[in-house]
Short mmCIF file of C-alpha atoms in Angstrom, two decimals:
data_model
loop_
_atom_site.label_atom_id
_atom_site.label_comp_id
_atom_site.label_asym_id
_atom_site.label_seq_id
_atom_site.Cartn_x
_atom_site.Cartn_y
_atom_site.Cartn_z
CA MET S 1 -34.93 -12.78 -12.82
CA ALA S 2 -38.48 -13.87 -12.04
CA LEU S 3 -39.47 -10.17 -11.04
CA THR S 4 -38.29 -8.88 -14.24
CA GLY S 5 -40.46 -11.51 -16.04
CA MET S 6 -43.49 -10.68 -13.89
CA ALA S 7 -43.23 -6.82 -14.51
CA GLY S 8 -43.37 -7.70 -18.21
CA CYS S 9 -46.69 -9.38 -17.64
CA GLY S 10 -48.40 -6.44 -16.14
CA VAL S 11 -47.69 -6.82 -12.42
CA ASP S 12 -46.49 -3.17 -12.29
CA ALA S 13 -49.72 -1.95 -13.93
CA ALA S 14 -51.91 -4.23 -11.69
CA LEU S 15 -50.20 -2.63 -8.58
CA ASP S 16 -50.62 0.93 -10.04
CA CYS S 17 -54.20 0.23 -10.90
CA ASN S 18 -55.15 -1.26 -7.55
CA ALA S 19 -53.38 1.63 -5.60
CA ILE S 20 -55.23 4.19 -7.91
CA CYS S 21 -58.63 2.62 -7.62
CA ASP S 22 -58.21 2.10 -3.91
CA LYS S 23 -57.28 5.57 -3.27
CA TYR S 24 -60.22 6.94 -5.16
CA ALA S 25 -62.66 4.93 -3.24
CA SER S 26 -61.28 5.88 0.11
CA CYS S 27 -60.95 9.58 -0.77
CA TYR S 28 -63.94 10.30 -2.91
CA ASP S 29 -66.57 7.58 -3.18
CA SER S 30 -66.67 4.80 -0.67
CA ASP S 31 -69.26 2.98 -2.90
CA TYR S 32 -66.91 3.05 -5.90
CA ASP S 33 -66.66 -0.12 -7.79
CA THR S 34 -62.89 -0.57 -7.32
CA SER S 35 -62.98 -4.14 -9.03
CA ALA S 36 -64.38 -2.59 -12.19
CA CYS S 37 -61.91 0.33 -12.07
CA GLU S 38 -59.00 -2.06 -11.60
CA SER S 39 -59.99 -4.39 -14.49
CA ARG S 40 -60.64 -1.41 -16.71
CA CYS S 41 -57.31 0.19 -15.74
CA ARG S 42 -55.40 -3.05 -16.34
CA ASP S 43 -56.95 -3.63 -19.64
CA ASN S 44 -56.15 -0.17 -20.81
CA ALA S 45 -52.56 -0.49 -19.48
CA ALA S 46 -52.14 -3.71 -21.32
CA ASP S 47 -53.38 -2.29 -24.54
CA ASP S 48 -51.86 1.22 -24.53
CA GLU S 49 -48.35 2.07 -23.43
CA ASP S 50 -49.29 5.78 -22.99
CA TYR S 51 -52.18 4.85 -20.75
CA LYS S 52 -49.84 2.59 -18.69
CA ARG S 53 -47.44 5.53 -18.35
CA LYS S 54 -50.41 7.65 -17.21
CA ALA S 55 -51.21 5.19 -14.61
CA ASP S 56 -47.59 5.05 -13.32
CA VAL S 57 -47.51 8.97 -13.17
CA CYS S 58 -50.82 8.86 -11.23
CA ASP S 59 -49.72 6.18 -8.78
CA ALA S 60 -46.46 8.06 -8.23
CA CYS S 61 -48.36 11.24 -7.47
CA LEU S 62 -50.87 9.59 -5.12
CA SER S 63 -48.29 7.71 -3.07
CA ASP S 64 -47.97 8.99 0.32
CA ARG S 65 -50.51 11.77 0.07
CA ALA S 66 -53.42 12.58 1.96
CA CYS S 67 -56.77 12.80 0.15
CA THR S 68 -56.75 16.65 0.13
CA SER S 69 -53.18 16.86 -1.01
CA ALA S 70 -53.83 14.21 -3.71
CA THR S 71 -56.88 16.07 -5.01
CA PHE S 72 -55.00 19.28 -5.51
CA SER S 73 -51.59 17.92 -6.68
CA CYS S 74 -52.66 14.76 -8.81
CA GLY S 75 -55.94 15.72 -10.48
CA ALA S 76 -54.47 16.43 -13.84
CA ASP S 77 -52.12 13.35 -13.58
CA CYS S 78 -54.96 10.97 -12.65
CA ALA S 79 -57.92 12.35 -14.78
CA ALA S 80 -57.21 9.80 -17.57
CA VAL S 81 -57.15 6.99 -15.22
CA VAL S 82 -60.11 7.37 -12.89
CA PRO S 83 -63.39 9.43 -13.50
#
């Protein structure tokens, strides 16, 4: 019951955003400001269900992929979430 309530508060979006921003930093730009990315992503997900869906799709695509594979497989899915 508690987990259901937490998911409604944006925990899922926060986890997706953290994973997406961390993956971007580790694969493409080690100096990338992940805190700003995560904050922007969480704010956008809270305000826009379509953005939240895009973050979910991006996170699912990135999950368990190496950087090269993620670049070619997830670029279109993640373009709206990270630069």
